[in-house]
PDB file of C-alpha atoms and ligand atoms in Angstrom:
ATOM      1  CA  MET A   1       0.000   0.000   0.000  1.00 70.00           C
ATOM      2  CA  PRO A   2       1.772   3.201  -1.157  1.00 86.00           C
ATOM      3  CA  TYR A   3       0.746   5.241   1.884  1.00 92.00           C
ATOM      4  CA  ILE A   4       2.788   3.010   4.163  1.00 93.00           C
ATOM      5  CA  GLU A   5       5.832   3.636   1.978  1.00 91.00           C
ATOM      6  CA  THR A   6       5.696   7.426   2.263  1.00 88.00           C
ATOM      7  CA  SER A   7       4.398   8.291   5.706  1.00 88.00           C
ATOM      8  CA  ILE A   8       5.784   8.251   9.217  1.00 93.00           C
ATOM      9  CA  MET A   9       5.123   4.523   9.036  1.00 95.00           C
ATOM     10  CA  HIS A  10       7.778   4.194   6.366  1.00 95.00           C
ATOM     11  CA  ARG A  11      10.354   5.752   8.714  1.00 94.00           C
ATOM     12  CA  ALA A  12       9.211   3.559  11.576  1.00 96.00           C
ATOM     13  CA  ILE A  13       9.543   0.482   9.368  1.00 96.00           C
ATOM     14  CA  SER A  14      13.024   1.464   8.093  1.00 95.00           C
ATOM     15  CA  SER A  15      14.275   2.045  11.625  1.00 95.00           C
ATOM     16  CA  GLY A  16      12.807  -1.237  12.846  1.00 96.00           C
ATOM     17  CA  ILE A  17      10.247   0.299  15.227  1.00 96.00           C
ATOM     18  CA  ILE A  18       7.349  -1.454  13.524  1.00 96.00           C
ATOM     19  CA  SER A  19       6.884  -3.987  10.787  1.00 96.00           C
ATOM     20  CA  VAL A  20       3.774  -4.334   8.674  1.00 96.00           C
ATOM     21  CA  ASN A  21       2.682  -7.480   6.869  1.00 96.00           C
ATOM     22  CA  LEU A  22      -0.070  -7.016   4.327  1.00 95.00           C
ATOM     23  CA  ASN A  23      -2.112 -10.124   3.725  1.00 97.00           C
ATOM     24  CA  ASN A  24      -4.751 -10.691   1.100  1.00 97.00           C
ATOM     25  CA  ILE A  25      -7.663 -12.655   2.514  1.00 97.00           C
ATOM     26  CA  ARG A  26      -8.153 -14.256  -0.911  1.00 97.00           C
ATOM     27  CA  ASP A  27      -4.988 -16.281  -0.306  1.00 97.00           C
ATOM     28  CA  TRP A  28      -6.923 -18.261   2.317  1.00 98.00           C
ATOM     29  CA  ALA A  29      -9.945 -18.967   0.126  1.00 97.00           C
ATOM     30  CA  THR A  30     -10.072 -22.631  -0.804  1.00 93.00           C
ATOM     31  CA  ASP A  31     -12.199 -22.710  -3.968  1.00 94.00           C
ATOM     32  CA  LYS A  32     -10.807 -22.111  -7.426  1.00 95.00           C
ATOM     33  CA  HIS A  33     -12.333 -18.621  -7.747  1.00 96.00           C
ATOM     34  CA  HIS A  34     -10.837 -17.534  -4.386  1.00 96.00           C
ATOM     35  CA  THR A  35     -14.260 -16.551  -3.115  1.00 97.00           C
ATOM     36  CA  THR A  36     -14.235 -14.493   0.086  1.00 97.00           C
ATOM     37  CA  ASP A  37     -17.829 -13.189   0.086  1.00 97.00           C
ATOM     38  CA  ASP A  38     -21.304 -14.590  -0.340  1.00 97.00           C
ATOM     39  CA  THR A  39     -24.953 -13.511  -0.236  1.00 98.00           C
ATOM     40  CA  PRO A  40     -26.571 -12.938   3.177  1.00 97.00           C
ATOM     41  CA  PHE A  41     -28.788 -15.600   4.742  1.00 98.00           C
ATOM     42  CA  GLY A  42     -32.281 -14.150   5.067  1.00 97.00           C
ATOM     43  CA  GLY A  43     -31.962 -12.225   1.835  1.00 97.00           C
ATOM     44  CA  GLY A  44     -31.519  -8.541   1.236  1.00 95.00           C
ATOM     45  CA  GLY A  45     -28.908  -6.728  -0.775  1.00 93.00           C
ATOM     46  CA  GLY A  46     -25.146  -6.736  -0.569  1.00 96.00           C
ATOM     47  CA  MET A  47     -22.521  -9.358   0.124  1.00 98.00           C
ATOM     48  CA  VAL A  48     -20.998 -10.625   3.362  1.00 98.00           C
ATOM     49  CA  MET A  49     -17.392 -11.695   3.942  1.00 98.00           C
ATOM     50  CA  LYS A  50     -17.248 -15.451   4.539  1.00 98.00           C
ATOM     51  CA  PRO A  51     -15.952 -16.758   7.863  1.00 98.00           C
ATOM     52  CA  GLU A  52     -13.625 -19.600   6.717  1.00 98.00           C
ATOM     53  CA  PRO A  53     -10.900 -17.497   5.016  1.00 98.00           C
ATOM     54  CA  MET A  54     -10.854 -15.028   7.940  1.00 98.00           C
ATOM     55  CA  PHE A  55     -10.476 -17.767  10.559  1.00 98.00           C
ATOM     56  CA  ALA A  56      -7.886 -19.620   8.459  1.00 98.00           C
ATOM     57  CA  ALA A  57      -5.810 -16.457   7.927  1.00 98.00           C
ATOM     58  CA  VAL A  58      -5.837 -15.351  11.567  1.00 98.00           C
ATOM     59  CA  GLU A  59      -5.152 -18.861  12.890  1.00 98.00           C
ATOM     60  CA  GLU A  60      -2.245 -19.389  10.528  1.00 98.00           C
ATOM     61  CA  ILE A  61      -0.691 -16.004  11.368  1.00 97.00           C
ATOM     62  CA  GLN A  62      -1.106 -16.581  15.098  1.00 97.00           C
ATOM     63  CA  GLN A  63       0.443 -20.024  14.837  1.00 98.00           C
ATOM     64  CA  GLU A  64       3.510 -18.476  13.235  1.00 96.00           C
ATOM     65  CA  SER A  65       3.844 -15.340  15.352  1.00 93.00           C
ATOM     66  CA  GLY A  66       1.886 -16.026  18.526  1.00 95.00           C
ATOM     67  CA  GLU A  67      -1.381 -14.887  20.081  1.00 95.00           C
ATOM     68  CA  CYS A  68      -2.240 -11.207  19.758  1.00 95.00           C
ATOM     69  CA  PRO A  69      -5.246  -8.881  19.690  1.00 96.00           C
ATOM     70  CA  VAL A  70      -7.438  -9.263  16.612  1.00 98.00           C
ATOM     71  CA  VAL A  71      -8.899  -5.878  15.759  1.00 98.00           C
ATOM     72  CA  LEU A  72     -11.894  -5.564  13.463  1.00 98.00           C
ATOM     73  CA  MET A  73     -12.344  -2.199  11.774  1.00 98.00           C
ATOM     74  CA  THR A  74     -16.089  -1.514  11.867  1.00 98.00           C
ATOM     75  CA  PRO A  75     -18.303   1.582  12.108  1.00 98.00           C
ATOM     76  CA  GLN A  76     -20.057  -0.248  14.969  1.00 98.00           C
ATOM     77  CA  GLY A  77     -16.891  -0.417  17.091  1.00 98.00           C
ATOM     78  CA  LYS A  78     -15.583   1.772  19.887  1.00 98.00           C
ATOM     79  CA  GLN A  79     -14.560   5.107  18.420  1.00 98.00           C
ATOM     80  CA  LEU A  80     -10.797   5.483  18.106  1.00 98.00           C
ATOM     81  CA  ASN A  81      -9.285   8.082  20.435  1.00 97.00           C
ATOM     82  CA  HIS A  82      -5.942   8.854  22.066  1.00 96.00           C
ATOM     83  CA  ALA A  83      -6.516   6.447  24.962  1.00 95.00           C
ATOM     84  CA  ALA A  84      -7.400   3.547  22.659  1.00 95.00           C
ATOM     85  CA  ALA A  85      -4.366   4.230  20.438  1.00 97.00           C
ATOM     86  CA  LEU A  86      -2.139   4.406  23.512  1.00 96.00           C
ATOM     87  CA  GLY A  87      -3.515   1.085  24.758  1.00 95.00           C
ATOM     88  CA  LEU A  88      -2.790  -0.620  21.434  1.00 95.00           C
ATOM     89  CA  SER A  89       0.683   0.983  21.271  1.00 96.00           C
ATOM     90  CA  LYS A  90       1.653  -1.163  24.289  1.00 96.00           C
ATOM     91  CA  MET A  91       0.933  -4.396  22.385  1.00 95.00           C
ATOM     92  CA  ASP A  92       3.794  -6.275  20.725  1.00 96.00           C
ATOM     93  CA  ARG A  93       1.689  -6.983  17.688  1.00 97.00           C
ATOM     94  CA  MET A  94      -1.866  -7.034  16.446  1.00 97.00           C
ATOM     95  CA  ILE A  95      -3.865  -8.338  13.539  1.00 98.00           C
ATOM     96  CA  ILE A  96      -6.196  -5.837  11.864  1.00 98.00           C
ATOM     97  CA  LEU A  97      -9.147  -7.183   9.886  1.00 98.00           C
ATOM     98  CA  CYS A  98     -10.647  -5.007   7.169  1.00 98.00           C
ATOM     99  CA  GLY A  99     -14.178  -5.646   5.984  1.00 96.00           C
ATOM    100  CA  ARG A 100     -15.712  -4.939   2.594  1.00 95.00           C
ATOM    101  CA  TYR A 101     -19.284  -4.963   1.264  1.00 95.00           C
ATOM    102  CA  GLU A 102     -21.794  -5.248   4.124  1.00 96.00           C
ATOM    103  CA  GLY A 103     -19.087  -6.372   6.544  1.00 96.00           C
ATOM    104  CA  VAL A 104     -18.027  -9.717   7.989  1.00 98.00           C
ATOM    105  CA  ASP A 105     -20.004 -12.802   9.000  1.00 98.00           C
ATOM    106  CA  GLU A 106     -21.179 -12.311  12.594  1.00 98.00           C
ATOM    107  CA  ARG A 107     -19.258 -15.435  13.745  1.00 98.00           C
ATOM    108  CA  VAL A 108     -16.003 -13.658  12.928  1.00 98.00           C
ATOM    109  CA  ARG A 109     -16.978 -10.851  15.277  1.00 98.00           C
ATOM    110  CA  LEU A 110     -18.198 -13.232  17.991  1.00 98.00           C
ATOM    111  CA  HIS A 111     -15.429 -15.847  17.988  1.00 98.00           C
ATOM    112  CA  LEU A 112     -12.302 -14.376  16.356  1.00 98.00           C
ATOM    113  CA  VAL A 113     -12.199 -10.665  17.052  1.00 98.00           C
ATOM    114  CA  THR A 114     -10.958  -9.221  20.365  1.00 97.00           C
ATOM    115  CA  ASP A 115     -11.443  -5.483  19.676  1.00 97.00           C
ATOM    116  CA  GLU A 116     -13.846  -3.595  17.416  1.00 98.00           C
ATOM    117  CA  ILE A 117     -12.698  -0.132  16.409  1.00 98.00           C
ATOM    118  CA  SER A 118     -14.434   2.609  14.446  1.00 98.00           C
ATOM    119  CA  ILE A 119     -12.770   5.760  13.136  1.00 98.00           C
ATOM    120  CA  GLY A 120     -15.991   7.782  13.379  1.00 98.00           C
ATOM    121  CA  ASP A 121     -19.724   7.854  12.821  1.00 98.00           C
ATOM    122  CA  TYR A 122     -19.750   7.547   9.043  1.00 98.00           C
ATOM    123  CA  VAL A 123     -19.467   4.575   6.711  1.00 98.00           C
ATOM    124  CA  LEU A 124     -16.646   3.930   4.239  1.00 98.00           C
ATOM    125  CA  SER A 125     -16.579   1.133   1.675  1.00 97.00           C
ATOM    126  CA  GLY A 126     -13.769  -0.867   3.219  1.00 98.00           C
ATOM    127  CA  GLY A 127     -11.553  -1.220   6.257  1.00 98.00           C
ATOM    128  CA  GLU A 128      -8.316  -0.270   4.445  1.00 97.00           C
ATOM    129  CA  LEU A 129      -8.393   3.473   5.176  1.00 97.00           C
ATOM    130  CA  PRO A 130      -9.635   2.962   8.747  1.00 98.00           C
ATOM    131  CA  SER A 131      -6.794   0.480   9.359  1.00 98.00           C
ATOM    132  CA  LEU A 132      -4.223   3.007   8.048  1.00 97.00           C
ATOM    133  CA  VAL A 133      -5.700   5.612  10.384  1.00 98.00           C
ATOM    134  CA  LEU A 134      -5.353   3.216  13.303  1.00 98.00           C
ATOM    135  CA  MET A 135      -1.811   2.172  12.348  1.00 97.00           C
ATOM    136  CA  GLU A 136      -0.595   5.742  12.034  1.00 96.00           C
ATOM    137  CA  ALA A 137      -2.238   6.846  15.294  1.00 97.00           C
ATOM    138  CA  VAL A 138      -0.545   3.948  17.106  1.00 97.00           C
ATOM    139  CA  THR A 139       2.840   4.321  15.362  1.00 96.00           C
ATOM    140  CA  ARG A 140       3.153   8.024  16.309  1.00 95.00           C
ATOM    141  CA  LEU A 141       2.995   7.023  19.969  1.00 96.00           C
ATOM    142  CA  LEU A 142       5.877   4.545  19.802  1.00 96.00           C
ATOM    143  CA  PRO A 143       9.176   5.763  21.267  1.00 93.00           C
ATOM    144  CA  GLY A 144      11.469   7.062  18.513  1.00 92.00           C
ATOM    145  CA  ALA A 145       8.823   7.046  15.782  1.00 92.00           C
ATOM    146  CA  LEU A 146       8.639  10.834  15.554  1.00 90.00           C
ATOM    147  CA  GLY A 147      11.813  12.794  14.846  1.00 81.00           C
ATOM    148  CA  ALA A 148      11.310  15.384  17.619  1.00 76.00           C
ATOM    149  CA  PRO A 149      12.683  14.448  21.056  1.00 68.00           C
ATOM    150  CA  ASN A 150       9.345  15.135  22.778  1.00 75.00           C
ATOM    151  CA  GLY A 151       7.615  12.969  20.222  1.00 76.00           C
ATOM    152  CA  ALA A 152       3.864  13.115  20.468  1.00 85.00           C
ATOM    153  CA  SER A 153       3.774  14.125  24.132  1.00 83.00           C
ATOM    154  CA  GLU A 154       2.636  17.704  23.416  1.00 82.00           C
ATOM    155  CA  ASP A 155       0.180  16.857  20.686  1.00 89.00           C
ATOM    156  CA  SER A 156      -3.502  17.464  21.243  1.00 88.00           C
ATOM    157  CA  PHE A 157      -5.124  14.910  23.603  1.00 90.00           C
ATOM    158  CA  ALA A 158      -1.779  13.594  24.943  1.00 88.00           C
ATOM    159  CA  SER A 159      -1.855  16.007  27.892  1.00 87.00           C
ATOM    160  CA  GLY A 160      -5.646  16.148  27.922  1.00 93.00           C
ATOM    161  CA  LEU A 161      -5.591  19.647  26.354  1.00 96.00           C
ATOM    162  CA  LEU A 162      -5.702  20.613  22.690  1.00 97.00           C
ATOM    163  CA  GLU A 163      -2.285  21.782  21.572  1.00 96.00           C
ATOM    164  CA  TYR A 164      -1.340  25.513  21.675  1.00 97.00           C
ATOM    165  CA  PRO A 165      -1.214  27.556  18.417  1.00 97.00           C
ATOM    166  CA  HIS A 166       1.905  27.354  16.236  1.00 97.00           C
ATOM    167  CA  TYR A 167       3.630  30.136  14.293  1.00 98.00           C
ATOM    168  CA  THR A 168       6.610  30.095  11.946  1.00 98.00           C
ATOM    169  CA  ARG A 169       8.455  32.665   9.783  1.00 97.00           C
ATOM    170  CA  PRO A 170       7.741  35.343   8.614  1.00 98.00           C
ATOM    171  CA  ALA A 171       7.227  37.164  11.935  1.00 97.00           C
ATOM    172  CA  ILE A 172       4.853  39.555  10.167  1.00 98.00           C
ATOM    173  CA  TYR A 173       2.656  38.261   7.376  1.00 98.00           C
ATOM    174  CA  ARG A 174       0.267  40.802   5.823  1.00 98.00           C
ATOM    175  CA  ASP A 175      -0.716  42.738   8.948  1.00 98.00           C
ATOM    176  CA  TRP A 176      -0.613  39.721  11.208  1.00 98.00           C
ATOM    177  CA  LYS A 177       2.181  39.676  13.701  1.00 98.00           C
ATOM    178  CA  VAL A 178       3.408  36.663  15.662  1.00 98.00           C
ATOM    179  CA  PRO A 179       2.775  37.121  19.419  1.00 98.00           C
ATOM    180  CA  ASP A 180       5.777  39.006  20.888  1.00 98.00           C
ATOM    181  CA  ILE A 181       6.386  36.423  23.564  1.00 98.00           C
ATOM    182  CA  LEU A 182       7.290  33.771  20.978  1.00 98.00           C
ATOM    183  CA  THR A 183      10.147  35.903  19.643  1.00 97.00           C
ATOM    184  CA  SER A 184      11.311  37.024  23.114  1.00 97.00           C
ATOM    185  CA  GLY A 185      13.680  34.110  23.682  1.00 97.00           C
ATOM    186  CA  ASN A 186      12.256  33.646  27.191  1.00 98.00           C
ATOM    187  CA  HIS A 187      11.527  29.905  27.300  1.00 98.00           C
ATOM    188  CA  GLN A 188       9.744  29.943  30.607  1.00 98.00           C
ATOM    189  CA  ALA A 189       7.421  32.697  29.430  1.00 98.00           C
ATOM    190  CA  VAL A 190       6.848  30.836  26.163  1.00 98.00           C
ATOM    191  CA  ASN A 191       5.901  27.649  28.024  1.00 97.00           C
ATOM    192  CA  ARG A 192       3.482  29.506  30.264  1.00 98.00           C
ATOM    193  CA  TRP A 193       1.939  31.298  27.265  1.00 98.00           C
ATOM    194  CA  ARG A 194       1.527  27.954  25.480  1.00 98.00           C
ATOM    195  CA  ARG A 195      -0.140  26.328  28.468  1.00 97.00           C
ATOM    196  CA  LYS A 196      -2.534  29.261  28.741  1.00 98.00           C
ATOM    197  CA  GLN A 197      -3.349  29.182  25.011  1.00 98.00           C
ATOM    198  CA  ALA A 198      -3.896  25.414  25.197  1.00 97.00           C
ATOM    199  CA  TRP A 199      -6.384  26.020  28.012  1.00 98.00           C
ATOM    200  CA  ILE A 200      -8.157  28.824  26.115  1.00 98.00           C
ATOM    201  CA  ARG A 201      -8.651  26.766  22.998  1.00 98.00           C
ATOM    202  CA  THR A 202      -9.676  23.637  24.859  1.00 98.00           C
ATOM    203  CA  LEU A 203     -12.226  25.622  26.886  1.00 98.00           C
ATOM    204  CA  ARG A 204     -13.582  27.218  23.698  1.00 97.00           C
ATOM    205  CA  LYS A 205     -13.558  24.215  21.385  1.00 97.00           C
ATOM    206  CA  ARG A 206     -13.770  21.191  23.658  1.00 96.00           C
ATOM    207  CA  PRO A 207     -15.084  22.050  27.128  1.00 96.00           C
ATOM    208  CA  ASP A 208     -15.862  18.329  27.495  1.00 94.00           C
ATOM    209  CA  LEU A 209     -12.106  17.572  27.461  1.00 95.00           C
ATOM    210  CA  ALA A 210     -11.276  20.487  29.771  1.00 95.00           C
ATOM    211  CA  GLU A 211     -13.447  19.025  32.508  1.00 93.00           C
ATOM    212  CA  LEU A 212     -11.418  15.802  32.616  1.00 93.00           C
ATOM    213  CA  ILE A 213      -8.052  17.414  33.323  1.00 94.00           C
ATOM    214  CA  LYS A 214      -6.325  17.137  36.666  1.00 93.00           C
ATOM    215  CA  LEU A 215      -5.335  20.699  37.583  1.00 94.00           C
ATOM    216  CA  ASP A 216      -1.766  21.612  38.611  1.00 94.00           C
ATOM    217  CA  PRO A 217      -1.259  24.686  40.833  1.00 95.00           C
ATOM    218  CA  ILE A 218      -0.077  26.606  37.740  1.00 96.00           C
ATOM    219  CA  ASP A 219      -3.290  25.657  35.916  1.00 97.00           C
ATOM    220  CA  ILE A 220      -5.345  27.176  38.699  1.00 97.00           C
ATOM    221  CA  ILE A 221      -3.441  30.466  38.382  1.00 97.00           C
ATOM    222  CA  ILE A 222      -3.780  30.382  34.597  1.00 98.00           C
ATOM    223  CA  LEU A 223      -7.494  29.588  34.781  1.00 97.00           C
ATOM    224  CA  ARG A 224      -8.095  32.532  37.112  1.00 97.00           C
ATOM    225  CA  GLU A 225      -6.378  34.805  34.609  1.00 97.00           C
ATOM    226  CA  ILE A 226      -8.477  33.355  31.796  1.00 98.00           C
ATOM    227  CA  SER A 227     -11.725  33.866  33.678  1.00 96.00           C
ATOM    228  CA  ARG A 228     -10.772  37.545  34.264  1.00 96.00           C
ATOM    229  CA  GLU A 229      -9.533  38.256  30.742  1.00 97.00           C
ATOM    230  CA  GLU A 230     -11.572  36.149  28.337  1.00 97.00           C
ATOM    231  CA  GLU A 231     -15.233  35.794  27.463  1.00 96.00           C
ATOM    232  CA  ILE A 232     -15.311  32.125  28.355  1.00 96.00           C
ATOM    233  CA  THR A 233     -17.779  30.363  30.598  1.00 93.00           C
ATOM    234  CA  LEU A 234     -15.794  27.826  32.577  1.00 94.00           C
ATOM    235  CA  PRO A 235     -17.318  24.364  33.052  1.00 95.00           C
ATOM    236  CA  ALA A 236     -18.982  24.248  36.485  1.00 94.00           C
ATOM    237  CA  THR A 237     -16.487  21.743  37.916  1.00 93.00           C
ATOM    238  CA  ILE A 238     -13.518  23.952  36.989  1.00 95.00           C
ATOM    239  CA  ALA A 239     -15.222  27.179  38.141  1.00 95.00           C
ATOM    240  CA  HIS A 240     -15.862  25.508  41.481  1.00 94.00           C
ATOM    241  CA  ILE A 241     -12.215  24.481  41.925  1.00 91.00           C
ATOM    242  CA  ILE A 242     -10.664  27.833  41.049  1.00 91.00           C
ATOM    243  CA  GLU A 243     -13.125  29.718  43.266  1.00 89.00           C
ATOM    244  CA  GLY A 244     -12.469  27.310  46.117  1.00 81.00           C
ATOM    245  CA  ASN A 245      -8.728  28.003  45.979  1.00 60.00           C
ATOM    246  CA  THR A 246      -8.795  31.811  46.222  1.00 55.00           C
TER     247      THR A 246
HETATM  248  N1  SAH B   1     -22.970  -2.608   6.694  1.00 53.42           N
HETATM  249  C1  SAH B   1     -22.015  -2.197   7.710  1.00 53.42           C
HETATM  250  C2  SAH B   1     -20.982  -1.262   7.136  1.00 53.42           C
HETATM  251  C3  SAH B   1     -20.022  -1.955   6.226  1.00 53.42           C
HETATM  252  S1  SAH B   1     -18.809  -0.883   5.566  1.00 53.42           S
HETATM  253  C4  SAH B   1     -22.761  -1.493   8.819  1.00 53.42           C
HETATM  254  O1  SAH B   1     -23.801  -0.878   8.544  1.00 53.42           O
HETATM  255  O2  SAH B   1     -22.301  -1.504   9.970  1.00 53.42           O
HETATM  256  C5  SAH B   1     -17.635  -2.011   4.955  1.00 53.42           C
HETATM  257  C6  SAH B   1     -16.363  -2.147   5.756  1.00 53.42           C
HETATM  258  O3  SAH B   1     -15.690  -0.898   5.808  1.00 53.42           O
HETATM  259  C7  SAH B   1     -16.552  -2.544   7.221  1.00 53.42           C
HETATM  260  O4  SAH B   1     -16.581  -3.944   7.345  1.00 53.42           O
HETATM  261  C8  SAH B   1     -15.353  -1.942   7.903  1.00 53.42           C
HETATM  262  O5  SAH B   1     -14.218  -2.803   7.884  1.00 53.42           O
HETATM  263  C9  SAH B   1     -15.049  -0.722   7.040  1.00 53.42           C
HETATM  264  N2  SAH B   1     -15.531   0.551   7.639  1.00 53.42           N
HETATM  265  C10 SAH B   1     -16.451   1.378   7.084  1.00 53.42           C
HETATM  266  N3  SAH B   1     -16.655   2.462   7.846  1.00 53.42           N
HETATM  267  C11 SAH B   1     -15.837   2.351   8.918  1.00 53.42           C
HETATM  268  C12 SAH B   1     -15.594   3.159  10.065  1.00 53.42           C
HETATM  269  N4  SAH B   1     -16.235   4.289  10.279  1.00 53.42           N
HETATM  270  N5  SAH B   1     -14.678   2.727  10.961  1.00 53.42           N
HETATM  271  C13 SAH B   1     -14.023   1.552  10.773  1.00 53.42           C
HETATM  272  N6  SAH B   1     -14.225   0.745   9.712  1.00 53.42           N
HETATM  273  C14 SAH B   1     -15.108   1.126   8.792  1.00 53.42           C
END
């Protein structure tokens, strides 16, 4: 799959952080036409992926490389998020099953699959893109996979907050100037500014995430500033905490 050869996954493969084996389910079909789908019992439109090739493929791979999670990409699964990607990043290996057509025979889901993952509440035609999304989300979290020393630790969701805004050269573009603090060379001030901006955008865009964050003493000071300076209604739980600490 070309995407794997160009993305961060390519780097991770070259440096031995991950390896990816692509398998074609047709190779485990036993009839001469390599049939992997059939019409649904009970009638209705569409085709369903047959159970035998899926079981044969997974069992053969597990016999060679050992037991591991078997993830089915499906719009009916648990929606992928940072926590789920982090959980899977701790696994030595996993098998990802991609469906096509109407999806897979229910016995695959019941007796072969250990995790069902969705990439969002919409339906695509196959599990290939969802599986790439999952693989990249997991790969980014592996030590050494990203070039930067901090890796993904400052990315949105990793700390619970959305990430602060980024600026690069030129310092003035049209009439829009980069915030002075970022060109001041004062790293401590930059870090504090970034934390405050991360809070402001999380409170504005994703108050649901803001409520889940464990507050450090510096967060309480920053949140008091925000409530004085910005037109933002703080979630009740946060408002309660910062008022309680005055
Ligand atoms: N008829 C099914 C949808 C089948 S879509 C239903 O209504 O639930 C065909 C295949 O695409 C699925 O088997 C799955 O592997 C993949 N797929 C489609 N949308 C997806 C999503 N949002 N997340 C993960 N996989 C998805």
